[in-house]
Each structure stands twice: as structure tokens, then as C-alpha cells.
């Protein structure tokens, strides 16, 4: 009879141990250890509660809890308990996206238990939370919040929960042994089959978790084989397995089975991407999106083309943000897909996009603090403080005595060259933006160049001769002097006395001579330092006798006087067909015909355009000036010409400057054309090689 009682007692104790050791998280749901399913059974609450496959901690699913508005930020789980019994509750949790920062999700406000305190869920990685509690109710409640009452109800705050177990204290804490003899077989380009020897446990193994490179990719409920799919060809993977029991104890990992997938002979390109469209286009950007391509193995990425040229790739994303575009410009975008074997799909449909035009009528502020430093005899360095603009400053224009001498594309300094020594200049700067708006001028930086220490006189002018001598005039010409720095002009001497100077011209017209008189003319040269050369050779001149009728007030308008003679001289102004000479020495109301007209300029001939430091305006700047002013820079407008006329010498110099600028533009364009032709030749060579390789591949097949 004792043996029977002992047997019954043993059976009762085993039964009680099994009941006591049973996991009370019994529903089949995404967070269950031994009974995982695509379900949220047993969990309820005001939040949006779903089953999720996003990075589960164990198996294939986890429970996702997402806040909605209006205090919808909690979920609860009720379990059957015995009052006074101690329980160990294990829950794996992690933060998901948090719209409110910090949202402070937490385990809080549990009911029906003692020994619990509010615990914040702090990590975005999976973390195990263990609670030792004593039941005070037969139906305790576990509550999880997405945040505090002021933050948790923000729509979008997310918490993930997985691998939940509720066990009586003292339940099974012994993990299974590690699975052994893990091997892989039947490996293909995208899959392999794993097999292993079962683990052992003091109570019983309930399943296995398979890990790929340390991350869970699936579970079994006891099976010791697992088929792995979705691998990449020609790639090495490390697989391990762990065992688990009903109490949630997890074994050590098995040995590693290293697998390298096969390489599949893939000659089939993906299908063309479709439904390419652009949206959200601005002045400089647009967003592209398209429908995915398909492939016999797998699409690995996409290439985005702008007007036929690649501007970027994705590794699978079906959208691309294009930046760096020019406003009010049309672009053609296409997309191609590629697979792991390098096969490229046909191009997608074309998405034509025209960028917006920026409505910018606000000019930049004036540059400030313009200053000059390092001034020499021919150069100076300018620097200034940047302007500001509502969109952005694109560059600066530097003006010398009100005339542009160069630009920068944003630099706040400029080196001025080609100045004349001992000369004062006034420099200013204006800023411009992409819309062509020009700022007010900066402050003025007045600069006086240094005087070169020059003690060497020029050489004597040579070959002085006189020609065209009349009764009162003669024309002198000579050969130029040379100087170590530069000849700045010549002095003409009549019988040893200066009668005039030139600023570089090698001719001089002498007037006011007496008829039938001999004169001795010489010329000296001077440089910027004031050094005077030796006198030239002497040109002796004798004027002729009177051969004209003298002009007097008595005979000026007599009809009997026909003013015909070899020369006509007037000490004041002469008007032909008009009595209003407007202050000019000669005024003619009518046409003029002459075999030749000579204009002597006191200003520089515009060969400075060909110097290295010349600030050639960009064609965009020229276009903006034409659109804004209606004429070329530094060329008078039609209204100015109508009002003031033109100076032939000055206008010829301005026109030559424009011709020289056009020559520079033509040279620039020629270089660009040659570069493009060379690039086209390279592209053609690559195309020919690709066609040749394609022919070889087709021939081998």
C-alpha cells in the first residue's frame, strides 16, 4: 500500500511540476516562443497592434505597437495566475521609430501583481526585460506604453515586442545542449539545405532557431532540417543553429556551417523599368520614381540617365532625387536596371522635365570695406567684404574709373594689372546674383601707383625729317626711341625752343611759321621718370613765299573774291555751310569726302584684351546686359549716339575691343568643339569594341 501511495505521490508531483513549469503566455501569436504564428491573439489595447516581420528577435514574427492620436498608445496582456504565486516574466522589446523625441516608451501600470516597477524601454536594439512578481489577482495584466501621457499618443511612435514567456518561479532554467554536426548540402546559386543532430534538454526541446551570419532567418518546431532560400550567387555565408525549450531557455550556438553559393550562368537582362515619372520639380531639382524591373535571378540596382548620361545609381531603391539642375531648362530622364551578372535592361520610358524659373527681383547688398594693398607701379590688390542676397551671390564685377575690368565668380579679391605708374585710379565693386540683379556699388578705393626709380634716359630719336612744307607749316616725322622702362612721349624743338609734345606719336605738324624763313627742328624723347634723351638729328626747313590771298574782314564775304589757294589758315573756328561751330575748330553741315582721315588717339589701343589678366565677360553676362540695356557693354546706345554723336577714334577702339573679345570667344568655342570631338571619338571606339565583344559572345553561343 505504501508503494502505491508513493507512486501516486510521485505522479502527482510530476503533474504539478509540469503544470507549474508551463509557459502561461499560451496564445498562438507573433511573440510566442513555442507557438509562434502571424497573429496578435491575447494582446489588446488602444494602440494599433499588428504582427510584423521587421527584424524579429526570434522566429519570423514580432508584435508591433504603433500610437494613434487621442490616447491610443498602450497594449495589454492578461494571464491566468494563482494568487500568492511568484512568476518570472521575460519580454524582449525594442524601440521602433519615435516621432516624439524623447517619447520614453515603458512597461508601466501593471495590475494584479506586486514587485513590479515602471521600466523604460530605452534601446533600439532587442533587449530582454525580466520581471519577478507575485500575483495578487487570478487575472494579472501586463501593460506596455508607447510613451508618457504627453508624448506617447503622438501618431507614429512604435514599440516592438517578441519572445514573451510567463513562468512560475523555480521553473525550468536549464537550457538545451548546443545542436551539433551542422552541415549544408545541395547548395545552389540562391539556396542551401541545413541538417544537424538534435539537442537534448532536461524537460524537452521545443524548437530550433537558424541564424545566417548571426541573424535569425527562421525557426522550426523540432525539425532538424531547414531549407535556406533567397541567397546571392557566389557569396559566402556562415550558418549556426540554437535550440530552445518550453521555458524559453536558449542553448549555445552550434558549430558554423560555411557555405559559398554557386555562380549562375546568367545572360538574361532585367526587363525595362516602367512608369518613370517626375514630381516635386523646382528650379534646380526634381524627384524621379518608377516601377521595378523583373529578372530571372534578381535585379541588383538601377542607373539614372540625364539626357543619356549617367548621373547616379541605386542599389534597389525605386526613386532618385536629382539636384544641380539649371532653372528654366528642359531635361530628358531615363532609367535602366542591372542584375548581378552585369546584364543591363532596355531603357525605361522618358520623363521630360522643365525646371521652374526663380522669381528673383531682389538685388544683392553692396559689397563693403573695399580696400587696396600691395600697390606697385603697375598693379594693386583689391579685397572686400561679401554681399548678401535673398537667393545667393554668384559673382562680382570690378570697375576701374567706372569701367568694368574683370569679374570673379565669388572670390572676394582681385589683382589689378596693367596700370600706369604715378597715376591715380578709383576702384569700385558690384555684386550680382543668378537672376542678373546687380547691387549698388561699393565704397570707392582710390589708388595712386608708385613711381619707378628710373635714372636711364631714352635713346635719341632718329631719322628726323620734314615734309609737306608750306609758307607757314611743315610736317615732322622720326624713328622711335627705346627705353629700359618705356618712352612716354616726345618734345619738338624749333630753333632749340619747345613748340609742342606728343604722348607717343612719331609725327608732329608745325604751324604758325613765317613765310620764306629757315628753321632748325630737333626732337627729344622722355620716359615716365622724366628722363630726357639726347636731341635727334636736325631737320632744316625753309618755308615758301606767299601763294594765297590773305583772309581779312574787309574781303571775307566779297562776291568778287574766290578763295582759291594752296593753303587756307584760320586762327579761330571754321564753319562750312553753318555759322554754329558748337565750339569745334571745324564744323560742316553736309557730307565730307576724303581720300584718308587720320585720328590720333590719346587713349590706349584695346590690345589689353589679349593680356592674361583681362576679365573677359562671360556670354551669360553679355546676354544679361543686352536683355537689360538693349546694347553691348561699353558701347553707346542709339539714344546716346542720337544725342551726342560719336568720336571716330574712340568708337573704332571700342569696336576693335568687341572684335578682339569675339576672337577670344571663338577660340574658347573651338577648344570646346575639339574636346567634344575627341570625346565622341573615344565613345565611338568604345561602341565599336562593345559591338565586337557582342559579336564574339554571340559567336561562342
XYZ file of C-alpha atoms in Angstrom:
701
model
C 0.000 0.000 0.000
C 2.898 2.405 0.760
C 4.401 1.699 -2.639
C 1.084 2.572 -4.283
C 0.840 5.831 -2.291
C 4.445 6.722 -3.112
C 3.794 6.040 -6.802
C 0.657 8.187 -6.770
C 2.578 10.953 -4.924
C 5.369 10.844 -7.478
C 2.891 11.003 -10.366
C 1.101 13.924 -8.663
C 4.360 15.803 -8.141
C 5.354 15.285 -11.773
C 1.925 16.525 -12.875
C 2.172 19.569 -10.615
C 5.722 20.273 -11.832
C 4.508 20.133 -15.430
C 1.624 22.477 -14.649
C 3.803 24.815 -12.634
C 6.523 24.843 -15.321
C 4.139 25.526 -18.209
C 4.547 28.888 -20.031
C 1.418 30.957 -19.261
C 1.913 33.042 -22.456
C -0.151 30.368 -24.217
C -1.824 32.052 -27.213
C -0.546 31.327 -30.698
C 0.839 34.735 -31.707
C 3.864 36.562 -33.106
C 5.544 36.916 -29.677
C 5.069 33.290 -28.574
C 8.192 31.168 -28.028
C 6.884 27.697 -28.781
C 3.704 28.560 -30.629
C 4.662 31.425 -32.983
C 2.134 32.490 -35.636
C 1.231 35.503 -37.757
C -1.235 36.734 -35.119
C -1.623 39.086 -32.144
C -4.008 36.803 -30.177
C -4.136 37.604 -26.462
C -2.832 41.164 -26.855
C -5.278 44.081 -26.890
C -5.278 47.812 -26.271
C -5.840 51.281 -27.724
C -2.742 51.336 -29.993
C -2.576 49.822 -33.485
C -1.332 46.246 -32.799
C -0.114 44.075 -35.685
C 2.152 41.151 -36.482
C 5.446 42.348 -38.017
C 8.254 40.674 -39.950
C 10.582 43.637 -39.415
C 13.720 42.284 -37.676
C 12.054 39.831 -35.227
C 14.065 38.811 -32.175
C 13.094 35.157 -32.510
C 11.476 33.292 -35.371
C 9.717 35.069 -38.223
C 7.364 37.491 -36.443
C 7.216 40.091 -33.684
C 4.352 42.242 -32.368
C 4.313 45.891 -33.478
C 2.520 48.550 -31.415
C 2.052 51.945 -33.148
C 0.487 55.010 -31.498
C -2.582 56.653 -32.933
C -3.973 60.030 -31.844
C -6.184 60.545 -28.798
C -4.574 58.466 -26.015
C -4.183 55.415 -28.295
C -0.738 54.366 -27.124
C -0.973 51.187 -24.995
C -1.442 47.430 -25.237
C -2.239 44.810 -22.570
C -1.883 41.076 -21.945
C -3.933 39.164 -19.268
C -2.835 35.757 -17.976
C -4.297 33.250 -15.512
C -2.393 33.109 -12.224
C -2.611 31.700 -8.711
C -2.800 34.361 -6.004
C 0.364 34.396 -3.918
C 2.451 32.565 -6.547
C 5.744 34.085 -7.733
C 6.260 34.405 -11.508
C 9.216 35.232 -13.755
C 8.078 37.281 -16.778
C 10.578 37.637 -19.658
C 9.839 40.050 -22.527
C 12.157 41.069 -25.376
C 11.453 44.637 -26.577
C 12.992 47.446 -28.607
C 12.113 50.984 -29.683
C 10.868 51.455 -33.229
C 10.534 54.856 -34.990
C 9.840 57.649 -32.469
C 8.036 60.721 -33.815
C 8.193 62.403 -30.389
C 11.741 62.655 -29.046
C 12.206 61.531 -26.337
C 8.978 59.522 -26.281
C 10.058 57.311 -23.293
C 8.148 54.077 -24.080
C 7.904 51.813 -20.989
C 6.378 48.868 -19.096
C 4.052 50.589 -16.597
C 0.741 50.433 -14.649
C 0.660 46.620 -14.315
C -2.225 45.324 -12.200
C -2.745 42.145 -10.181
C 0.937 41.797 -9.155
C 3.407 43.126 -6.603
C 7.152 43.562 -7.031
C 6.805 45.482 -10.354
C 8.162 48.981 -11.012
C 7.886 51.109 -14.170
C 10.703 50.196 -16.595
C 11.648 52.387 -19.610
C 12.311 50.703 -22.981
C 15.498 52.596 -23.884
C 17.178 50.735 -26.735
C 16.545 50.440 -30.462
C 18.254 47.018 -30.314
C 16.464 43.968 -28.895
C 16.814 43.873 -25.083
C 15.461 41.251 -22.649
C 13.443 42.646 -19.714
C 12.953 40.263 -16.717
C 10.316 40.897 -14.015
C 9.998 38.831 -10.747
C 6.465 39.421 -9.475
C 3.906 37.895 -7.072
C 0.284 37.501 -8.230
C -2.386 39.346 -6.174
C -5.114 38.522 -8.664
C -6.155 35.473 -10.643
C -6.003 37.532 -13.855
C -2.990 39.933 -13.743
C -2.403 42.468 -16.541
C 0.849 43.345 -18.351
C 0.740 46.872 -19.879
C 3.181 48.431 -22.376
C 3.072 52.125 -23.355
C 4.500 53.951 -26.391
C 5.445 56.919 -24.225
C 4.223 59.205 -21.489
C 0.718 60.661 -21.490
C 2.084 63.809 -23.159
C 4.245 62.087 -25.787
C 3.053 58.529 -26.359
C -0.133 59.484 -28.152
C 1.787 61.129 -30.983
C 0.817 59.180 -34.098
C 3.693 57.012 -35.303
C 5.579 56.222 -32.071
C 6.419 52.494 -32.300
C 7.498 49.645 -29.949
C 8.287 46.039 -30.964
C 7.768 43.037 -28.574
C 8.881 39.415 -29.068
C 9.807 36.146 -27.290
C 7.445 36.557 -24.295
C 7.372 33.923 -21.525
C 5.461 33.839 -18.202
C 6.720 31.040 -15.903
C 6.221 30.275 -12.228
C 9.344 30.996 -10.193
C 11.596 27.973 -9.919
C 10.553 26.667 -13.335
C 12.942 25.142 -15.769
C 16.093 27.302 -16.093
C 18.323 24.716 -17.756
C 18.985 25.437 -21.463
C 19.245 22.638 -24.037
C 22.629 21.459 -25.235
C 24.025 23.032 -28.407
C 22.972 21.396 -31.697
C 25.889 19.503 -33.271
C 27.108 18.299 -36.659
C 25.513 21.209 -38.553
C 26.187 20.671 -42.278
C 24.950 22.177 -45.555
C 24.103 20.236 -48.705
C 22.501 20.766 -52.102
C 23.857 24.322 -52.341
C 22.742 26.251 -55.450
C 23.200 29.836 -56.602
C 20.402 31.042 -54.292
C 19.847 28.383 -51.615
C 21.148 25.515 -49.461
C 19.767 22.812 -47.107
C 20.918 22.614 -43.456
C 20.863 19.477 -41.260
C 22.034 18.933 -37.666
C 21.989 16.488 -34.754
C 19.218 17.201 -32.178
C 19.931 18.928 -28.865
C 18.963 17.389 -25.515
C 17.153 19.063 -22.598
C 16.158 18.207 -19.007
C 12.499 18.767 -19.945
C 12.303 18.859 -23.687
C 13.479 20.782 -26.788
C 10.590 22.721 -28.369
C 12.325 24.081 -31.449
C 15.388 25.490 -33.204
C 16.398 28.939 -34.462
C 18.509 29.175 -37.645
C 20.972 32.107 -37.893
C 22.613 33.456 -41.071
C 25.728 35.499 -40.314
C 24.426 35.819 -36.739
C 20.900 36.979 -37.683
C 17.799 34.795 -37.294
C 16.272 33.757 -40.631
C 13.721 31.220 -39.359
C 12.722 28.586 -36.799
C 11.497 25.001 -36.652
C 9.198 23.417 -34.063
C 11.564 20.484 -33.619
C 12.618 19.569 -37.159
C 16.412 19.223 -37.572
C 16.492 20.297 -41.203
C 15.933 23.739 -42.774
C 15.842 24.916 -46.408
C 17.542 28.325 -46.848
C 16.415 30.448 -49.833
C 16.928 33.971 -51.163
C 20.746 33.861 -51.125
C 23.013 35.738 -53.550
C 25.104 33.777 -56.003
C 28.865 33.464 -55.481
C 28.547 34.678 -51.856
C 29.849 33.153 -48.622
C 27.536 32.730 -45.616
C 28.043 31.400 -42.073
C 25.086 29.431 -40.652
C 24.546 28.406 -36.988
C 21.611 26.921 -35.029
C 20.383 27.265 -31.426
C 17.844 25.129 -29.568
C 15.131 26.341 -27.144
C 12.859 24.666 -24.591
C 9.324 25.445 -23.349
C 10.720 27.694 -20.617
C 12.378 29.908 -23.218
C 15.905 28.751 -22.373
C 18.212 29.007 -25.401
C 21.182 26.710 -25.995
C 24.706 27.718 -27.010
C 25.162 28.030 -30.787
C 26.075 25.011 -32.868
C 29.176 24.669 -34.952
C 29.237 27.004 -38.016
C 28.454 25.679 -41.476
C 30.211 27.944 -44.013
C 28.556 27.957 -47.439
C 29.550 29.637 -50.706
C 26.721 29.754 -53.224
C 27.266 28.803 -56.835
C 27.581 31.264 -59.714
C 24.658 31.014 -62.113
C 25.326 31.495 -65.844
C 23.038 34.491 -66.298
C 22.757 36.063 -69.753
C 19.227 37.385 -69.402
C 18.901 41.140 -68.720
C 16.146 42.522 -66.495
C 13.001 43.965 -68.023
C 12.914 47.725 -68.630
C 11.801 49.873 -65.676
C 8.351 51.326 -66.322
C 6.128 54.232 -65.325
C 9.089 56.597 -64.871
C 7.696 59.907 -63.631
C 8.987 63.146 -62.110
C 7.391 65.172 -59.334
C 8.225 67.996 -56.971
C 10.271 69.790 -59.654
C 11.891 73.055 -58.501
C 14.283 75.485 -60.144
C 17.249 73.144 -59.550
C 15.900 69.689 -58.645
C 13.284 67.001 -59.334
C 12.248 63.637 -57.831
C 12.118 60.550 -60.073
C 10.206 57.331 -59.329
C 9.488 54.192 -61.347
C 8.057 50.685 -61.248
C 10.507 47.843 -60.507
C 12.041 45.682 -63.244
C 11.907 41.878 -63.096
C 14.756 39.432 -63.685
C 15.238 35.664 -63.978
C 17.512 35.813 -60.908
C 17.478 39.222 -59.256
C 17.665 42.951 -60.037
C 20.608 44.436 -58.117
C 20.181 48.128 -58.950
C 19.230 50.914 -61.311
C 21.149 53.571 -63.292
C 19.613 57.022 -63.765
C 20.438 58.873 -67.013
C 20.053 62.607 -67.691
C 19.991 63.383 -71.415
C 21.569 59.956 -71.993
C 24.404 60.372 -69.463
C 24.534 58.519 -66.122
C 24.100 60.814 -63.103
C 23.731 58.190 -60.372
C 22.668 54.696 -59.307
C 20.552 52.988 -56.673
C 21.031 49.528 -55.166
C 17.357 48.731 -55.484
C 15.507 51.904 -54.473
C 12.772 52.893 -56.944
C 13.271 56.636 -56.565
C 16.088 59.150 -57.070
C 16.459 62.840 -56.181
C 18.124 64.816 -58.994
C 19.906 68.027 -57.948
C 22.188 70.631 -59.536
C 19.836 71.452 -62.435
C 19.602 74.852 -64.153
C 16.395 76.840 -63.870
C 14.023 77.095 -66.851
C 15.788 74.196 -68.638
C 14.333 71.008 -70.148
C 15.892 67.604 -69.353
C 15.125 64.058 -70.536
C 15.477 61.361 -67.850
C 15.536 57.577 -68.349
C 16.393 54.582 -66.111
C 17.959 51.150 -66.763
C 18.069 48.098 -64.475
C 21.021 45.742 -63.922
C 21.469 42.299 -62.391
C 24.361 40.662 -60.526
C 25.778 39.316 -63.810
C 26.070 42.856 -65.193
C 23.196 42.458 -67.679
C 21.550 45.826 -68.406
C 17.885 46.220 -69.265
C 16.413 48.329 -72.079
C 15.801 51.944 -71.082
C 12.583 52.955 -69.409
C 10.103 55.441 -70.802
C 11.397 59.036 -70.915
C 10.365 61.562 -68.260
C 10.745 65.051 -69.722
C 11.199 67.738 -67.057
C 11.396 71.525 -67.351
C 12.741 73.209 -64.242
C 10.984 76.242 -62.795
C 12.181 79.820 -63.222
C 13.148 81.513 -59.986
C 11.204 84.696 -59.412
C 14.037 86.802 -58.017
C 13.821 90.550 -58.337
C 15.919 91.410 -55.302
C 19.462 92.644 -55.876
C 22.346 91.756 -53.534
C 23.568 94.273 -50.985
C 26.526 96.445 -51.944
C 29.985 94.976 -51.266
C 31.652 96.781 -48.368
C 35.086 97.553 -46.951
C 36.708 97.694 -50.395
C 40.426 98.285 -49.886
C 43.651 98.150 -51.907
C 47.009 96.839 -50.779
C 50.363 95.846 -52.225
C 50.222 98.654 -54.802
C 53.217 98.799 -57.179
C 53.983 100.937 -60.214
C 51.596 98.886 -62.403
C 49.441 96.716 -60.091
C 47.332 96.680 -56.945
C 45.372 94.050 -54.965
C 41.707 94.692 -54.137
C 39.713 92.934 -51.389
C 36.217 93.456 -49.975
C 33.546 92.059 -47.643
C 30.943 89.756 -49.206
C 27.487 90.929 -50.227
C 24.343 89.106 -49.107
C 21.369 88.073 -51.258
C 17.918 86.517 -50.743
C 18.936 83.610 -53.035
C 22.687 83.716 -53.483
C 25.511 85.937 -54.780
C 27.055 84.415 -57.933
C 29.919 86.838 -58.539
C 31.383 90.333 -58.513
C 32.310 92.929 -61.162
C 35.374 95.137 -60.615
C 35.258 98.670 -62.053
C 38.219 100.967 -62.704
C 37.143 104.590 -63.004
C 33.604 103.312 -63.649
C 34.536 100.806 -66.380
C 34.487 97.020 -65.853
C 37.967 95.468 -65.909
C 37.083 91.954 -64.738
C 34.827 89.675 -62.714
C 35.034 86.927 -60.109
C 32.645 84.002 -59.574
C 32.566 84.565 -55.834
C 36.156 85.366 -54.830
C 36.456 88.441 -52.573
C 39.743 89.656 -54.048
C 41.087 90.759 -57.438
C 44.574 91.520 -58.744
C 44.597 94.604 -60.993
C 47.424 94.804 -63.547
C 48.418 96.986 -66.484
C 48.281 100.273 -64.541
C 50.459 103.297 -65.305
C 52.964 104.419 -62.708
C 52.341 107.547 -60.643
C 48.651 107.589 -61.670
C 45.505 107.793 -59.517
C 42.626 105.358 -60.088
C 39.192 104.975 -58.483
C 38.062 101.345 -57.987
C 34.562 100.110 -57.075
C 32.870 96.669 -56.999
C 29.286 95.471 -57.628
C 27.724 92.060 -56.789
C 25.340 90.049 -58.976
C 23.011 87.084 -58.404
C 21.839 84.234 -60.638
C 18.845 86.282 -61.809
C 21.149 89.029 -63.111
C 20.276 91.508 -60.369
C 23.177 93.915 -59.733
C 23.877 95.500 -56.355
C 24.678 99.158 -55.654
C 28.374 99.982 -55.982
C 30.713 99.513 -53.050
C 32.711 102.244 -51.406
C 35.493 103.699 -53.613
C 39.111 102.623 -53.139
C 41.369 105.388 -54.500
C 44.815 104.139 -55.516
C 47.884 106.048 -56.714
C 50.508 103.810 -58.310
C 54.147 104.153 -57.334
C 56.765 105.891 -59.425
C 59.512 103.635 -60.705
C 63.054 104.553 -59.691
C 64.300 105.104 -63.266
C 67.514 107.057 -63.936
C 68.131 105.900 -67.507
C 67.178 108.278 -70.329
C 65.710 107.010 -73.611
C 67.865 106.826 -76.732
C 67.810 109.824 -79.098
C 65.048 109.813 -81.735
C 66.463 109.086 -85.212
C 65.804 109.954 -88.847
C 64.017 113.239 -88.166
C 62.690 114.592 -91.490
C 60.292 117.334 -92.637
C 57.748 117.069 -95.447
C 54.797 118.980 -96.906
C 56.360 122.353 -96.005
C 54.143 125.360 -96.840
C 54.538 129.051 -96.204
C 53.543 128.600 -92.533
C 53.650 124.846 -91.725
C 55.679 121.692 -92.023
C 55.192 118.030 -91.041
C 57.883 116.335 -88.955
C 58.385 112.550 -88.538
C 61.059 110.468 -86.846
C 62.059 106.973 -85.719
C 61.025 105.871 -82.208
C 63.397 105.981 -79.255
C 63.961 102.996 -76.966
C 63.985 102.972 -73.141
C 64.668 100.499 -70.308
C 61.113 101.085 -68.989
C 59.117 102.856 -71.651
C 59.044 106.051 -73.731
C 56.052 108.179 -72.685
C 56.353 110.987 -75.233
C 58.423 113.365 -77.366
C 59.249 117.113 -77.247
C 59.585 119.042 -80.539
C 62.061 121.937 -80.533
C 62.110 124.787 -83.050
C 65.471 126.537 -83.044
C 66.086 124.990 -79.626
C 62.741 126.044 -78.116
C 59.881 123.607 -77.420
C 56.893 124.100 -79.707
C 54.887 121.028 -78.677
C 54.840 117.447 -77.409
C 53.313 114.086 -78.293
C 52.348 111.235 -75.960
C 53.965 108.674 -78.201
C 53.105 109.709 -81.752
C 56.111 109.820 -84.109
C 54.793 112.775 -86.179
C 54.088 116.427 -85.455
C 52.513 119.193 -87.540
C 54.300 122.536 -87.011
C 52.135 125.614 -87.673
C 52.442 129.368 -87.271
C 55.717 129.658 -89.201
C 56.730 132.786 -91.097
C 56.907 132.541 -94.864
C 60.214 132.392 -96.625
C 62.030 131.672 -93.318
C 64.558 128.983 -92.302
C 64.048 126.886 -89.149
C 66.065 124.151 -87.388
C 63.934 121.395 -85.792
C 65.063 118.717 -83.318
C 63.190 116.150 -81.141
C 63.913 114.662 -77.687
C 62.244 111.642 -76.006
C 61.170 111.357 -72.359
C 60.139 108.468 -70.073
C 57.769 108.242 -67.087
C 60.574 109.130 -64.677
C 61.172 112.415 -66.539
C 64.488 111.332 -68.073
C 65.209 113.261 -71.328
C 67.093 111.762 -74.259
C 69.775 113.423 -76.347
C 68.441 115.528 -79.250
C 67.751 113.901 -82.582
C 69.432 114.907 -85.801
C 68.463 118.401 -87.068
C 65.829 118.860 -89.806
C 66.384 122.229 -91.503
C 63.258 123.729 -93.109
C 62.719 126.873 -95.206
C 59.099 127.972 -95.697
C 57.858 129.131 -99.074
C 56.737 132.589 -100.260
C 53.124 133.761 -100.152
C 50.909 131.954 -102.654
C 47.492 132.631 -101.168
C 45.106 135.533 -100.667
C 45.191 136.773 -97.081
C 41.896 136.487 -95.278
C 40.727 139.895 -93.930
C 37.457 141.205 -92.565
C 37.352 143.597 -95.495
C 37.349 140.920 -98.187
C 35.874 137.974 -96.276
C 32.479 137.978 -97.973
C 33.114 139.863 -101.184
C 31.481 138.052 -104.129
C 34.438 139.096 -106.250
C 36.847 137.131 -104.092
C 37.153 133.421 -104.909
C 39.110 131.805 -102.085
C 41.358 129.557 -104.082
C 44.898 128.909 -102.995
C 47.410 126.318 -101.923
C 46.676 126.576 -98.170
C 43.980 128.168 -96.010
C 44.689 129.094 -92.396
C 42.342 130.396 -89.716
C 43.279 131.410 -86.192
C 39.779 130.615 -84.879
C 36.959 128.234 -85.862
C 35.809 127.454 -89.417
C 32.189 126.718 -90.368
C 31.216 125.366 -93.797
C 27.503 125.570 -94.514
C 26.870 126.680 -90.900
C 27.673 129.581 -88.606
C 27.343 127.496 -85.400
C 30.595 125.546 -84.949
C 29.476 124.439 -81.422
C 32.981 125.057 -80.136
C 34.689 122.774 -82.677
C 37.580 124.011 -84.818
C 35.795 122.791 -87.969
C 32.041 122.305 -88.394
C 30.490 121.123 -91.681
C 26.753 120.992 -92.390
C 26.775 118.348 -95.131
C 28.779 115.372 -96.351
C 32.576 115.083 -96.378
C 34.637 113.108 -98.886
C 38.350 112.476 -98.380
C 40.941 110.001 -99.554
C 42.039 109.400 -95.954
C 41.261 110.628 -92.450
C 43.800 110.136 -89.659
C 42.745 110.101 -85.992
C 45.445 110.310 -83.312
C 44.289 108.731 -80.033
C 45.493 109.738 -76.600
C 43.942 106.602 -75.061
C 45.226 103.001 -75.099
C 44.523 100.892 -78.166
C 42.475 97.917 -76.876
C 45.126 95.206 -77.200
C 44.800 94.917 -73.405
C 42.016 92.421 -74.236
C 44.730 89.866 -75.056
C 46.549 90.228 -71.717
C 46.369 87.277 -69.301
C 44.603 89.268 -66.578
C 41.857 90.716 -68.776
C 38.438 89.970 -67.272
C 36.607 88.680 -70.332
C 32.848 88.855 -69.570
C 31.044 85.528 -69.773
C 28.492 85.097 -72.559
C 25.807 84.900 -69.836
C 26.887 88.344 -68.605
C 26.825 89.703 -72.177
C 23.331 88.268 -72.695
C 22.053 89.714 -69.404
C 23.425 93.161 -70.345
C 21.778 93.009 -73.781
C 18.438 91.914 -72.280
C 18.658 94.603 -69.597
C 20.205 97.526 -71.556
C 19.477 96.700 -75.215
C 23.096 97.237 -76.351
C 26.621 95.848 -75.795
C 28.663 96.731 -72.734
C 30.799 99.934 -73.142
C 29.055 100.703 -76.487
C 26.783 103.810 -76.538
C 23.080 103.232 -77.050
C 21.150 104.530 -80.060
C 19.742 107.292 -77.880
C 23.226 108.334 -76.735
C 24.506 108.405 -80.335
C 21.500 110.429 -81.482
C 22.048 112.881 -78.642
C 25.861 113.141 -78.544
C 27.156 111.657 -81.828
C 30.302 109.530 -81.744
C 34.039 110.126 -81.651
C 35.560 108.176 -84.568
C 38.810 107.295 -82.821
C 37.135 106.304 -79.560
C 34.392 104.331 -81.341
C 36.930 102.470 -83.522
C 38.804 101.497 -80.349
C 35.566 100.252 -78.718
C 34.593 98.280 -81.835
C 38.082 96.740 -82.026
C 37.729 95.741 -78.354
C 34.495 93.883 -79.198
C 36.158 92.229 -82.232
C 39.038 91.058 -80.029
C 36.550 89.745 -77.413
C 34.675 87.896 -80.195
C 38.012 86.377 -81.241
C 38.560 85.079 -77.686
C 35.015 83.638 -77.598
C 35.668 81.912 -80.938
C 38.922 80.425 -79.598
C 37.085 79.159 -76.475
C 34.343 77.587 -78.587
C 36.924 75.961 -80.872
C 38.621 74.357 -77.860
C 35.274 73.055 -76.578
C 34.414 71.691 -80.043
C 37.783 69.912 -80.294
C 37.290 68.456 -76.789
C 33.812 67.192 -77.694
C 35.103 65.723 -80.964
C 37.836 63.848 -79.044
C 35.288 62.577 -76.518
C 32.985 61.468 -79.349
C 35.881 59.567 -80.934
C 36.523 57.790 -77.603
C 32.834 56.939 -77.269
C 32.793 55.610 -80.852
C 35.864 53.441 -80.133
C 34.155 52.044 -77.011
C 30.978 51.414 -79.011
C 32.938 49.580 -81.720
C 34.657 47.434 -79.063
C 31.326 46.609 -77.423
C 29.853 45.591 -80.783
C 32.932 43.443 -81.434
C 32.607 41.785 -77.985
C 28.878 41.246 -78.553
C 29.676 39.547 -81.835
C 32.232 37.280 -80.145
C 29.768 36.359 -77.383
C 27.014 35.543 -79.884
C 29.504 33.530 -81.955
C 30.535 31.468 -78.918
C 26.910 30.754 -78.095
